[in-house]
Amino acid sequence: MTEMDGVIREHEVYFATLAEQAERYDEMAEHMKSAALFEQELDAEERNLLAVAFKQAVGQRRCAWRIVCAAEQEEQAKGNHMTTASARGYRKKIEAELTSLCQTILALLTDKLIPGATTAEAKVSYYKAQGDYYRYMAEISDDMDRTRSTTAAKAAYEDGTKVAETSLKVTSPFRLGLALNHAVFYYEAREHLGAAPWSGTAHGMDPIGPKTRRLARDALMAGSYFLDQIRRFGLEMPFVSNQELSSRLCARLREIGCSEPGWPGAVDSEGVQRGSDGNLCGAAQSARYTKQPGHTEHMTQR
């Protein structure tokens, strides 16, 4: 990379930090995309900027999409055909924006970042992001598009898990973060597979049987156990607070009826989530959560 390229790249990263402060995440994403296309590999801080930019830009659309979907369904239930059509058109506009953002970061990950990563932490982070954005695309897709996105997300999470298991310690925040999002994917995939557009037998899967339910349960319980352990060591997950992860994991565990005693994170007779050592965990501990000195909480979407 030439000296001039280095200067341009440095300016792109600076503009991305400035855009973050101004909460202009679309522009932040564009600047970090430009920085990532240079020959020099992104360092940890730059990877964080890239992650924040696209997570926030995509997250805003995901939130808007849910709101508009709810409005569309409400108008349809009332029999208001004109407003239903208007809401549907607005939803499709948001879907197009969301899809474009996801395809942009996925192309960057597939063509440049993953092949060029030289550390296990970087590879695991990129595979996790790849799985996440395919999962977000599956949320707004139907039929075969959803099948393709879900299959691609599954492959990305599994590739990241292989790298993490061979190269990272079990206490690594990168490995734990991947495991948590992988757990969420399994649960959400189970929900999608039970929906009308899907045929479990056609895809060779078990959408509503005990095998899929057990897989989702075990994955979420593992995530609860991981969170319990990092809390005991006074650590924080990157990009997200322990409180948010606790609430999400416990909600998922309760939804699938996870109540076996003796399992880490099981729900006791009082409906309280407890860890492997019997201490409160999940939502129960969230009320007692205290931010560790020197730690910064970041927002994220799971």
PDB file of C-alpha atoms in Angstrom:
ATOM      1  CA  MET A   1       0.000   0.000   0.000  1.00  0.00           C
ATOM      2  CA  THR A   2       1.404   3.376  -0.994  1.00  0.00           C
ATOM      3  CA  GLU A   3       1.822   6.302   1.356  1.00  0.00           C
ATOM      4  CA  MET A   4      -1.053   8.106  -0.336  1.00  0.00           C
ATOM      5  CA  ASP A   5      -3.290   5.058   0.125  1.00  0.00           C
ATOM      6  CA  GLY A   6      -2.380   5.033   3.799  1.00  0.00           C
ATOM      7  CA  VAL A   7      -3.400   8.675   4.172  1.00  0.00           C
ATOM      8  CA  ILE A   8      -6.721   8.092   2.391  1.00  0.00           C
ATOM      9  CA  ARG A   9      -7.421   5.022   4.498  1.00  0.00           C
ATOM     10  CA  GLU A  10      -6.643   6.947   7.691  1.00  0.00           C
ATOM     11  CA  HIS A  11      -9.056   9.695   6.631  1.00  0.00           C
ATOM     12  CA  GLU A  12     -11.799   7.135   5.941  1.00  0.00           C
ATOM     13  CA  VAL A  13     -11.428   5.710   9.451  1.00  0.00           C
ATOM     14  CA  TYR A  14     -11.469   9.212  10.945  1.00  0.00           C
ATOM     15  CA  PHE A  15     -14.629  10.138   9.053  1.00  0.00           C
ATOM     16  CA  ALA A  16     -16.208   6.894  10.290  1.00  0.00           C
ATOM     17  CA  THR A  17     -15.493   7.832  13.930  1.00  0.00           C
ATOM     18  CA  LEU A  18     -16.896  11.301  13.260  1.00  0.00           C
ATOM     19  CA  ALA A  19     -20.023   9.823  11.667  1.00  0.00           C
ATOM     20  CA  GLU A  20     -20.468   7.571  14.703  1.00  0.00           C
ATOM     21  CA  GLN A  21     -20.413  10.557  17.035  1.00  0.00           C
ATOM     22  CA  ALA A  22     -22.999  12.254  14.821  1.00  0.00           C
ATOM     23  CA  GLU A  23     -25.043   9.009  14.739  1.00  0.00           C
ATOM     24  CA  ARG A  24     -24.992   8.980  10.933  1.00  0.00           C
ATOM     25  CA  TYR A  25     -24.518   5.237  10.611  1.00  0.00           C
ATOM     26  CA  ASP A  26     -25.166   4.878   6.866  1.00  0.00           C
ATOM     27  CA  GLU A  27     -22.253   7.218   6.179  1.00  0.00           C
ATOM     28  CA  MET A  28     -20.180   5.498   8.851  1.00  0.00           C
ATOM     29  CA  ALA A  29     -20.764   2.186   7.078  1.00  0.00           C
ATOM     30  CA  GLU A  30     -19.689   3.655   3.736  1.00  0.00           C
ATOM     31  CA  HIS A  31     -16.465   5.053   5.197  1.00  0.00           C
ATOM     32  CA  MET A  32     -15.585   1.766   6.925  1.00  0.00           C
ATOM     33  CA  LYS A  33     -16.351  -0.181   3.767  1.00  0.00           C
ATOM     34  CA  SER A  34     -13.905   2.053   1.896  1.00  0.00           C
ATOM     35  CA  ALA A  35     -11.264   1.577   4.609  1.00  0.00           C
ATOM     36  CA  ALA A  36     -11.735  -2.197   4.545  1.00  0.00           C
ATOM     37  CA  LEU A  37     -11.117  -2.369   0.791  1.00  0.00           C
ATOM     38  CA  PHE A  38      -7.501  -1.233   1.178  1.00  0.00           C
ATOM     39  CA  GLU A  39      -4.751  -3.816   1.323  1.00  0.00           C
ATOM     40  CA  GLN A  40      -4.035  -3.287   5.025  1.00  0.00           C
ATOM     41  CA  GLU A  41      -6.016  -5.566   7.351  1.00  0.00           C
ATOM     42  CA  LEU A  42      -8.422  -3.969   9.815  1.00  0.00           C
ATOM     43  CA  ASP A  43      -7.182  -3.894  13.405  1.00  0.00           C
ATOM     44  CA  ALA A  44      -9.402  -4.628  16.413  1.00  0.00           C
ATOM     45  CA  GLU A  45     -10.597  -1.030  16.806  1.00  0.00           C
ATOM     46  CA  GLU A  46     -11.389  -0.754  13.103  1.00  0.00           C
ATOM     47  CA  ARG A  47     -13.262  -4.065  13.164  1.00  0.00           C
ATOM     48  CA  ASN A  48     -15.339  -2.646  15.991  1.00  0.00           C
ATOM     49  CA  LEU A  49     -16.115   0.482  13.946  1.00  0.00           C
ATOM     50  CA  LEU A  50     -17.187  -1.648  10.994  1.00  0.00           C
ATOM     51  CA  ALA A  51     -19.384  -3.803  13.229  1.00  0.00           C
ATOM     52  CA  VAL A  52     -21.049  -0.822  14.916  1.00  0.00           C
ATOM     53  CA  ALA A  53     -21.690   0.939  11.607  1.00  0.00           C
ATOM     54  CA  PHE A  54     -23.524  -1.901   9.912  1.00  0.00           C
ATOM     55  CA  LYS A  55     -25.239  -3.163  13.067  1.00  0.00           C
ATOM     56  CA  GLN A  56     -26.741   0.248  13.707  1.00  0.00           C
ATOM     57  CA  ALA A  57     -27.653   0.936  10.073  1.00  0.00           C
ATOM     58  CA  VAL A  58     -29.271  -2.486   9.693  1.00  0.00           C
ATOM     59  CA  GLY A  59     -30.771  -2.399  13.178  1.00  0.00           C
ATOM     60  CA  GLN A  60     -32.665   0.805  12.442  1.00  0.00           C
ATOM     61  CA  ARG A  61     -34.239  -0.838   9.402  1.00  0.00           C
ATOM     62  CA  ARG A  62     -35.087  -4.011  11.299  1.00  0.00           C
ATOM     63  CA  CYS A  63     -36.881  -1.971  13.943  1.00  0.00           C
ATOM     64  CA  ALA A  64     -38.731   0.059  11.294  1.00  0.00           C
ATOM     65  CA  TRP A  65     -39.659  -3.130   9.430  1.00  0.00           C
ATOM     66  CA  ARG A  66     -41.278  -4.652  12.527  1.00  0.00           C
ATOM     67  CA  ILE A  67     -43.293  -1.491  13.179  1.00  0.00           C
ATOM     68  CA  VAL A  68     -44.546  -1.256   9.605  1.00  0.00           C
ATOM     69  CA  CYS A  69     -45.332  -4.992   9.486  1.00  0.00           C
ATOM     70  CA  ALA A  70     -47.482  -4.614  12.578  1.00  0.00           C
ATOM     71  CA  ALA A  71     -49.276  -1.608  11.045  1.00  0.00           C
ATOM     72  CA  GLU A  72     -49.870  -3.511   7.810  1.00  0.00           C
ATOM     73  CA  GLN A  73     -51.387  -6.458   9.665  1.00  0.00           C
ATOM     74  CA  GLU A  74     -53.554  -4.136  11.741  1.00  0.00           C
ATOM     75  CA  GLU A  75     -54.928  -2.373   8.671  1.00  0.00           C
ATOM     76  CA  GLN A  76     -55.512  -5.679   6.929  1.00  0.00           C
ATOM     77  CA  ALA A  77     -57.452  -6.979   9.925  1.00  0.00           C
ATOM     78  CA  LYS A  78     -59.659  -3.873   9.773  1.00  0.00           C
ATOM     79  CA  GLY A  79     -60.344  -4.462   6.085  1.00  0.00           C
ATOM     80  CA  ASN A  80     -58.740  -1.157   5.033  1.00  0.00           C
ATOM     81  CA  HIS A  81     -57.409  -2.157   1.627  1.00  0.00           C
ATOM     82  CA  MET A  82     -55.933   1.202   0.620  1.00  0.00           C
ATOM     83  CA  THR A  83     -53.964   1.738   3.842  1.00  0.00           C
ATOM     84  CA  THR A  84     -52.902  -1.906   3.802  1.00  0.00           C
ATOM     85  CA  ALA A  85     -51.465  -1.408   0.314  1.00  0.00           C
ATOM     86  CA  SER A  86     -49.688   1.764   1.447  1.00  0.00           C
ATOM     87  CA  ALA A  87     -48.150   0.003   4.432  1.00  0.00           C
ATOM     88  CA  ARG A  88     -47.136  -2.919   2.233  1.00  0.00           C
ATOM     89  CA  GLY A  89     -45.379  -0.607  -0.197  1.00  0.00           C
ATOM     90  CA  TYR A  90     -43.535   1.105   2.652  1.00  0.00           C
ATOM     91  CA  ARG A  91     -42.532  -2.271   4.076  1.00  0.00           C
ATOM     92  CA  LYS A  92     -41.082  -3.321   0.737  1.00  0.00           C
ATOM     93  CA  LYS A  93     -39.082  -0.096   0.570  1.00  0.00           C
ATOM     94  CA  ILE A  94     -37.563  -0.821   3.989  1.00  0.00           C
ATOM     95  CA  GLU A  95     -36.881  -4.418   2.956  1.00  0.00           C
ATOM     96  CA  ALA A  96     -35.006  -3.192  -0.123  1.00  0.00           C
ATOM     97  CA  GLU A  97     -32.819  -0.913   2.011  1.00  0.00           C
ATOM     98  CA  LEU A  98     -32.172  -3.644   4.563  1.00  0.00           C
ATOM     99  CA  THR A  99     -31.348  -6.190   1.866  1.00  0.00           C
ATOM    100  CA  SER A 100     -28.954  -3.777   0.159  1.00  0.00           C
ATOM    101  CA  LEU A 101     -27.061  -3.132   3.405  1.00  0.00           C
ATOM    102  CA  CYS A 102     -26.855  -6.833   4.234  1.00  0.00           C
ATOM    103  CA  GLN A 103     -25.651  -7.720   0.744  1.00  0.00           C
ATOM    104  CA  THR A 104     -23.007  -4.982   0.920  1.00  0.00           C
ATOM    105  CA  ILE A 105     -21.455  -6.210   4.160  1.00  0.00           C
ATOM    106  CA  LEU A 106     -21.823  -9.871   3.162  1.00  0.00           C
ATOM    107  CA  ALA A 107     -19.943  -9.249  -0.094  1.00  0.00           C
ATOM    108  CA  LEU A 108     -17.215  -7.450   1.852  1.00  0.00           C
ATOM    109  CA  LEU A 109     -16.955 -10.297   4.351  1.00  0.00           C
ATOM    110  CA  THR A 110     -16.964 -13.053   1.739  1.00  0.00           C
ATOM    111  CA  ASP A 111     -14.643 -11.498  -0.835  1.00  0.00           C
ATOM    112  CA  LYS A 112     -12.199  -9.507   1.302  1.00  0.00           C
ATOM    113  CA  LEU A 113     -12.355  -9.739   5.072  1.00  0.00           C
ATOM    114  CA  ILE A 114     -12.649 -13.468   5.774  1.00  0.00           C
ATOM    115  CA  PRO A 115     -10.045 -14.564   3.191  1.00  0.00           C
ATOM    116  CA  GLY A 116      -7.664 -11.834   4.370  1.00  0.00           C
ATOM    117  CA  ALA A 117      -8.018 -12.395   8.132  1.00  0.00           C
ATOM    118  CA  THR A 118      -4.753 -13.505   9.737  1.00  0.00           C
ATOM    119  CA  THR A 119      -5.906 -14.019  13.338  1.00  0.00           C
ATOM    120  CA  ALA A 120      -8.441 -16.387  14.851  1.00  0.00           C
ATOM    121  CA  GLU A 121     -10.210 -13.506  16.603  1.00  0.00           C
ATOM    122  CA  ALA A 122     -10.737 -11.694  13.309  1.00  0.00           C
ATOM    123  CA  LYS A 123     -11.944 -14.827  11.500  1.00  0.00           C
ATOM    124  CA  VAL A 124     -14.412 -15.706  14.264  1.00  0.00           C
ATOM    125  CA  SER A 125     -15.720 -12.122  14.357  1.00  0.00           C
ATOM    126  CA  TYR A 126     -16.222 -12.102  10.604  1.00  0.00           C
ATOM    127  CA  TYR A 127     -17.899 -15.515  10.478  1.00  0.00           C
ATOM    128  CA  LYS A 128     -20.229 -14.414  13.286  1.00  0.00           C
ATOM    129  CA  ALA A 129     -21.112 -11.256  11.346  1.00  0.00           C
ATOM    130  CA  GLN A 130     -21.650 -13.296   8.192  1.00  0.00           C
ATOM    131  CA  GLY A 131     -24.074 -15.563  10.022  1.00  0.00           C
ATOM    132  CA  ASP A 132     -25.851 -12.588  11.592  1.00  0.00           C
ATOM    133  CA  TYR A 133     -26.501 -10.754   8.322  1.00  0.00           C
ATOM    134  CA  TYR A 134     -27.716 -13.860   6.554  1.00  0.00           C
ATOM    135  CA  ARG A 135     -30.033 -14.365   9.534  1.00  0.00           C
ATOM    136  CA  TYR A 136     -31.345 -10.815   9.210  1.00  0.00           C
ATOM    137  CA  MET A 137     -32.060 -11.417   5.521  1.00  0.00           C
ATOM    138  CA  ALA A 138     -33.937 -14.594   6.399  1.00  0.00           C
ATOM    139  CA  GLU A 139     -36.169 -12.591   8.741  1.00  0.00           C
ATOM    140  CA  ILE A 140     -37.620 -10.572   5.862  1.00  0.00           C
ATOM    141  CA  SER A 141     -37.598 -13.303   3.202  1.00  0.00           C
ATOM    142  CA  ASP A 142     -40.073 -15.968   2.159  1.00  0.00           C
ATOM    143  CA  ASP A 143     -39.916 -19.453   0.715  1.00  0.00           C
ATOM    144  CA  MET A 144     -36.680 -20.267  -1.140  1.00  0.00           C
ATOM    145  CA  ASP A 145     -34.985 -16.957  -0.334  1.00  0.00           C
ATOM    146  CA  ARG A 146     -35.455 -17.685   3.356  1.00  0.00           C
ATOM    147  CA  THR A 147     -34.172 -21.217   2.858  1.00  0.00           C
ATOM    148  CA  ARG A 148     -31.020 -19.963   1.129  1.00  0.00           C
ATOM    149  CA  SER A 149     -30.346 -17.287   3.755  1.00  0.00           C
ATOM    150  CA  THR A 150     -30.913 -19.682   6.652  1.00  0.00           C
ATOM    151  CA  THR A 151     -28.653 -22.303   5.098  1.00  0.00           C
ATOM    152  CA  ALA A 152     -25.922 -19.708   4.516  1.00  0.00           C
ATOM    153  CA  ALA A 153     -26.235 -18.432   8.110  1.00  0.00           C
ATOM    154  CA  LYS A 154     -25.927 -21.967   9.455  1.00  0.00           C
ATOM    155  CA  ALA A 155     -22.785 -22.582   7.389  1.00  0.00           C
ATOM    156  CA  ALA A 156     -21.203 -19.301   8.544  1.00  0.00           C
ATOM    157  CA  TYR A 157     -21.847 -19.972  12.236  1.00  0.00           C
ATOM    158  CA  GLU A 158     -20.494 -23.515  11.877  1.00  0.00           C
ATOM    159  CA  ASP A 159     -17.346 -22.339  10.059  1.00  0.00           C
ATOM    160  CA  GLY A 160     -16.744 -19.797  12.802  1.00  0.00           C
ATOM    161  CA  THR A 161     -17.292 -22.434  15.474  1.00  0.00           C
ATOM    162  CA  LYS A 162     -14.652 -24.685  13.886  1.00  0.00           C
ATOM    163  CA  VAL A 163     -12.090 -21.884  13.995  1.00  0.00           C
ATOM    164  CA  ALA A 164     -13.056 -20.920  17.557  1.00  0.00           C
ATOM    165  CA  GLU A 165     -12.857 -24.479  18.871  1.00  0.00           C
ATOM    166  CA  THR A 166      -9.404 -25.067  17.404  1.00  0.00           C
ATOM    167  CA  SER A 167      -7.794 -21.671  18.015  1.00  0.00           C
ATOM    168  CA  LEU A 168      -9.511 -19.854  20.904  1.00  0.00           C
ATOM    169  CA  LYS A 169      -9.876 -20.568  24.597  1.00  0.00           C
ATOM    170  CA  VAL A 170     -13.327 -21.404  25.893  1.00  0.00           C
ATOM    171  CA  THR A 171     -13.243 -18.138  27.869  1.00  0.00           C
ATOM    172  CA  SER A 172     -12.537 -16.021  24.777  1.00  0.00           C
ATOM    173  CA  PRO A 173     -15.178 -13.271  24.364  1.00  0.00           C
ATOM    174  CA  PHE A 174     -15.067 -13.852  20.602  1.00  0.00           C
ATOM    175  CA  ARG A 175     -15.846 -17.539  21.016  1.00  0.00           C
ATOM    176  CA  LEU A 176     -18.574 -16.847  23.575  1.00  0.00           C
ATOM    177  CA  GLY A 177     -20.149 -14.145  21.420  1.00  0.00           C
ATOM    178  CA  LEU A 178     -20.286 -16.523  18.472  1.00  0.00           C
ATOM    179  CA  ALA A 179     -21.802 -19.260  20.642  1.00  0.00           C
ATOM    180  CA  LEU A 180     -24.534 -16.918  21.894  1.00  0.00           C
ATOM    181  CA  ASN A 181     -25.558 -15.755  18.436  1.00  0.00           C
ATOM    182  CA  HIS A 182     -25.358 -19.317  17.140  1.00  0.00           C
ATOM    183  CA  ALA A 183     -27.775 -20.292  19.909  1.00  0.00           C
ATOM    184  CA  VAL A 184     -30.195 -17.529  18.933  1.00  0.00           C
ATOM    185  CA  PHE A 185     -29.985 -18.679  15.318  1.00  0.00           C
ATOM    186  CA  TYR A 186     -30.929 -22.251  16.219  1.00  0.00           C
ATOM    187  CA  TYR A 187     -33.930 -21.055  18.182  1.00  0.00           C
ATOM    188  CA  GLU A 188     -35.117 -18.664  15.475  1.00  0.00           C
ATOM    189  CA  ALA A 189     -34.530 -21.259  12.749  1.00  0.00           C
ATOM    190  CA  ARG A 190     -36.725 -23.666  14.705  1.00  0.00           C
ATOM    191  CA  GLU A 191     -39.484 -21.052  14.772  1.00  0.00           C
ATOM    192  CA  HIS A 192     -39.147 -20.340  11.047  1.00  0.00           C
ATOM    193  CA  LEU A 193     -39.143 -24.012  10.137  1.00  0.00           C
ATOM    194  CA  GLY A 194     -42.481 -24.418  11.856  1.00  0.00           C
ATOM    195  CA  ALA A 195     -44.030 -21.588   9.807  1.00  0.00           C
ATOM    196  CA  ALA A 196     -46.380 -22.168   6.886  1.00  0.00           C
ATOM    197  CA  PRO A 197     -43.978 -21.519   3.965  1.00  0.00           C
ATOM    198  CA  TRP A 198     -41.631 -24.222   5.208  1.00  0.00           C
ATOM    199  CA  SER A 199     -41.729 -27.965   4.787  1.00  0.00           C
ATOM    200  CA  GLY A 200     -39.565 -29.807   7.260  1.00  0.00           C
ATOM    201  CA  THR A 201     -39.613 -33.077   5.347  1.00  0.00           C
ATOM    202  CA  ALA A 202     -38.737 -31.331   2.085  1.00  0.00           C
ATOM    203  CA  HIS A 203     -35.589 -29.868   3.652  1.00  0.00           C
ATOM    204  CA  GLY A 204     -34.733 -33.002   5.609  1.00  0.00           C
ATOM    205  CA  MET A 205     -35.257 -31.254   8.916  1.00  0.00           C
ATOM    206  CA  ASP A 206     -37.339 -31.758  12.028  1.00  0.00           C
ATOM    207  CA  PRO A 207     -39.214 -28.418  12.453  1.00  0.00           C
ATOM    208  CA  ILE A 208     -41.426 -29.263  15.393  1.00  0.00           C
ATOM    209  CA  GLY A 209     -40.093 -32.588  16.646  1.00  0.00           C
ATOM    210  CA  PRO A 210     -38.075 -33.334  19.776  1.00  0.00           C
ATOM    211  CA  LYS A 211     -34.704 -33.268  17.988  1.00  0.00           C
ATOM    212  CA  THR A 212     -35.017 -29.621  16.921  1.00  0.00           C
ATOM    213  CA  ARG A 213     -36.505 -28.579  20.260  1.00  0.00           C
ATOM    214  CA  ARG A 214     -33.686 -30.314  22.141  1.00  0.00           C
ATOM    215  CA  LEU A 215     -31.048 -28.662  19.941  1.00  0.00           C
ATOM    216  CA  ALA A 216     -32.530 -25.215  20.507  1.00  0.00           C
ATOM    217  CA  ARG A 217     -32.831 -25.844  24.232  1.00  0.00           C
ATOM    218  CA  ASP A 218     -29.272 -27.122  24.630  1.00  0.00           C
ATOM    219  CA  ALA A 219     -27.821 -24.257  22.608  1.00  0.00           C
ATOM    220  CA  LEU A 220     -29.660 -21.644  24.653  1.00  0.00           C
ATOM    221  CA  MET A 221     -28.742 -23.327  27.910  1.00  0.00           C
ATOM    222  CA  ALA A 222     -25.103 -23.349  26.866  1.00  0.00           C
ATOM    223  CA  GLY A 223     -25.389 -19.633  26.169  1.00  0.00           C
ATOM    224  CA  SER A 224     -26.903 -19.087  29.605  1.00  0.00           C
ATOM    225  CA  TYR A 225     -24.072 -21.043  31.174  1.00  0.00           C
ATOM    226  CA  PHE A 226     -21.438 -19.049  29.254  1.00  0.00           C
ATOM    227  CA  LEU A 227     -23.001 -15.795  30.414  1.00  0.00           C
ATOM    228  CA  ASP A 228     -23.107 -17.037  33.996  1.00  0.00           C
ATOM    229  CA  GLN A 229     -19.396 -17.844  33.854  1.00  0.00           C
ATOM    230  CA  ILE A 230     -18.223 -14.555  32.349  1.00  0.00           C
ATOM    231  CA  ARG A 231     -20.275 -12.709  34.967  1.00  0.00           C
ATOM    232  CA  ARG A 232     -18.549 -14.664  37.735  1.00  0.00           C
ATOM    233  CA  PHE A 233     -15.184 -13.540  36.367  1.00  0.00           C
ATOM    234  CA  GLY A 234     -16.354  -9.915  36.172  1.00  0.00           C
ATOM    235  CA  LEU A 235     -16.017  -9.764  32.387  1.00  0.00           C
ATOM    236  CA  GLU A 236     -18.114  -8.027  29.748  1.00  0.00           C
ATOM    237  CA  MET A 237     -19.107  -9.273  26.307  1.00  0.00           C
ATOM    238  CA  PRO A 238     -17.988  -7.030  23.423  1.00  0.00           C
ATOM    239  CA  PHE A 239     -20.671  -4.735  21.938  1.00  0.00           C
ATOM    240  CA  VAL A 240     -23.424  -5.737  24.394  1.00  0.00           C
ATOM    241  CA  SER A 241     -24.139  -5.577  28.127  1.00  0.00           C
ATOM    242  CA  ASN A 242     -24.526  -8.687  30.243  1.00  0.00           C
ATOM    243  CA  GLN A 243     -27.945  -7.399  31.278  1.00  0.00           C
ATOM    244  CA  GLU A 244     -29.287  -7.427  27.730  1.00  0.00           C
ATOM    245  CA  LEU A 245     -27.918 -10.919  27.059  1.00  0.00           C
ATOM    246  CA  SER A 246     -29.354 -12.193  30.345  1.00  0.00           C
ATOM    247  CA  SER A 247     -32.834 -10.958  29.537  1.00  0.00           C
ATOM    248  CA  ARG A 248     -32.792 -12.344  26.010  1.00  0.00           C
ATOM    249  CA  LEU A 249     -31.480 -15.765  27.000  1.00  0.00           C
ATOM    250  CA  CYS A 250     -33.929 -16.192  29.850  1.00  0.00           C
ATOM    251  CA  ALA A 251     -36.843 -15.150  27.665  1.00  0.00           C
ATOM    252  CA  ARG A 252     -35.834 -17.705  25.054  1.00  0.00           C
ATOM    253  CA  LEU A 253     -35.393 -20.450  27.658  1.00  0.00           C
ATOM    254  CA  ARG A 254     -38.833 -19.817  29.123  1.00  0.00           C
ATOM    255  CA  GLU A 255     -40.445 -19.779  25.681  1.00  0.00           C
ATOM    256  CA  ILE A 256     -39.234 -23.287  24.906  1.00  0.00           C
ATOM    257  CA  GLY A 257     -40.257 -24.604  28.320  1.00  0.00           C
ATOM    258  CA  CYS A 258     -36.768 -25.214  29.623  1.00  0.00           C
ATOM    259  CA  SER A 259     -37.183 -26.289  33.256  1.00  0.00           C
ATOM    260  CA  GLU A 260     -35.009 -29.366  33.820  1.00  0.00           C
ATOM    261  CA  PRO A 261     -33.384 -29.177  37.290  1.00  0.00           C
ATOM    262  CA  GLY A 262     -29.635 -29.545  37.366  1.00  0.00           C
ATOM    263  CA  TRP A 263     -29.037 -27.925  34.004  1.00  0.00           C
ATOM    264  CA  PRO A 264     -27.067 -24.664  34.043  1.00  0.00           C
ATOM    265  CA  GLY A 265     -29.595 -21.886  33.639  1.00  0.00           C
ATOM    266  CA  ALA A 266     -32.618 -24.066  34.439  1.00  0.00           C
ATOM    267  CA  VAL A 267     -35.813 -22.483  35.735  1.00  0.00           C
ATOM    268  CA  ASP A 268     -36.576 -23.518  39.298  1.00  0.00           C
ATOM    269  CA  SER A 269     -40.005 -24.057  40.846  1.00  0.00           C
ATOM    270  CA  GLU A 270     -40.320 -20.331  41.549  1.00  0.00           C
ATOM    271  CA  GLY A 271     -39.648 -19.452  37.932  1.00  0.00           C
ATOM    272  CA  VAL A 272     -36.185 -18.101  38.748  1.00  0.00           C
ATOM    273  CA  GLN A 273     -33.217 -18.748  36.469  1.00  0.00           C
ATOM    274  CA  ARG A 274     -30.159 -20.143  38.267  1.00  0.00           C
ATOM    275  CA  GLY A 275     -26.606 -20.928  37.227  1.00  0.00           C
ATOM    276  CA  SER A 276     -24.593 -24.114  37.621  1.00  0.00           C
ATOM    277  CA  ASP A 277     -23.549 -23.050  41.119  1.00  0.00           C
ATOM    278  CA  GLY A 278     -27.142 -22.319  42.194  1.00  0.00           C
ATOM    279  CA  ASN A 279     -26.706 -18.552  42.034  1.00  0.00           C
ATOM    280  CA  LEU A 280     -29.220 -16.335  40.293  1.00  0.00           C
ATOM    281  CA  CYS A 281     -28.600 -15.847  36.610  1.00  0.00           C
ATOM    282  CA  GLY A 282     -30.340 -14.435  33.572  1.00  0.00           C
ATOM    283  CA  ALA A 283     -33.219 -12.046  34.147  1.00  0.00           C
ATOM    284  CA  ALA A 284     -33.161 -12.666  37.890  1.00  0.00           C
ATOM    285  CA  GLN A 285     -29.583 -11.438  38.152  1.00  0.00           C
ATOM    286  CA  SER A 286     -30.165  -8.638  35.670  1.00  0.00           C
ATOM    287  CA  ALA A 287     -31.919  -6.675  38.385  1.00  0.00           C
ATOM    288  CA  ARG A 288     -28.683  -6.833  40.416  1.00  0.00           C
ATOM    289  CA  TYR A 289     -26.392  -6.133  37.470  1.00  0.00           C
ATOM    290  CA  THR A 290     -23.717  -3.556  38.183  1.00  0.00           C
ATOM    291  CA  LYS A 291     -21.563  -2.158  35.444  1.00  0.00           C
ATOM    292  CA  GLN A 292     -17.882  -2.909  36.022  1.00  0.00           C
ATOM    293  CA  PRO A 293     -15.580   0.113  36.274  1.00  0.00           C
ATOM    294  CA  GLY A 294     -13.863   0.938  33.018  1.00  0.00           C
ATOM    295  CA  HIS A 295     -16.237  -1.100  30.868  1.00  0.00           C
ATOM    296  CA  THR A 296     -18.237   0.416  28.059  1.00  0.00           C
ATOM    297  CA  GLU A 297     -21.649  -0.881  27.116  1.00  0.00           C
ATOM    298  CA  HIS A 298     -22.515  -1.094  23.429  1.00  0.00           C
ATOM    299  CA  MET A 299     -25.842  -1.642  21.754  1.00  0.00           C
ATOM    300  CA  THR A 300     -26.342  -4.591  19.449  1.00  0.00           C
ATOM    301  CA  GLN A 301     -29.006  -6.717  17.793  1.00  0.00           C
ATOM    302  CA  ARG A 302     -28.967 -10.441  18.307  1.00  0.00           C
TER     303      ARG A 302
END
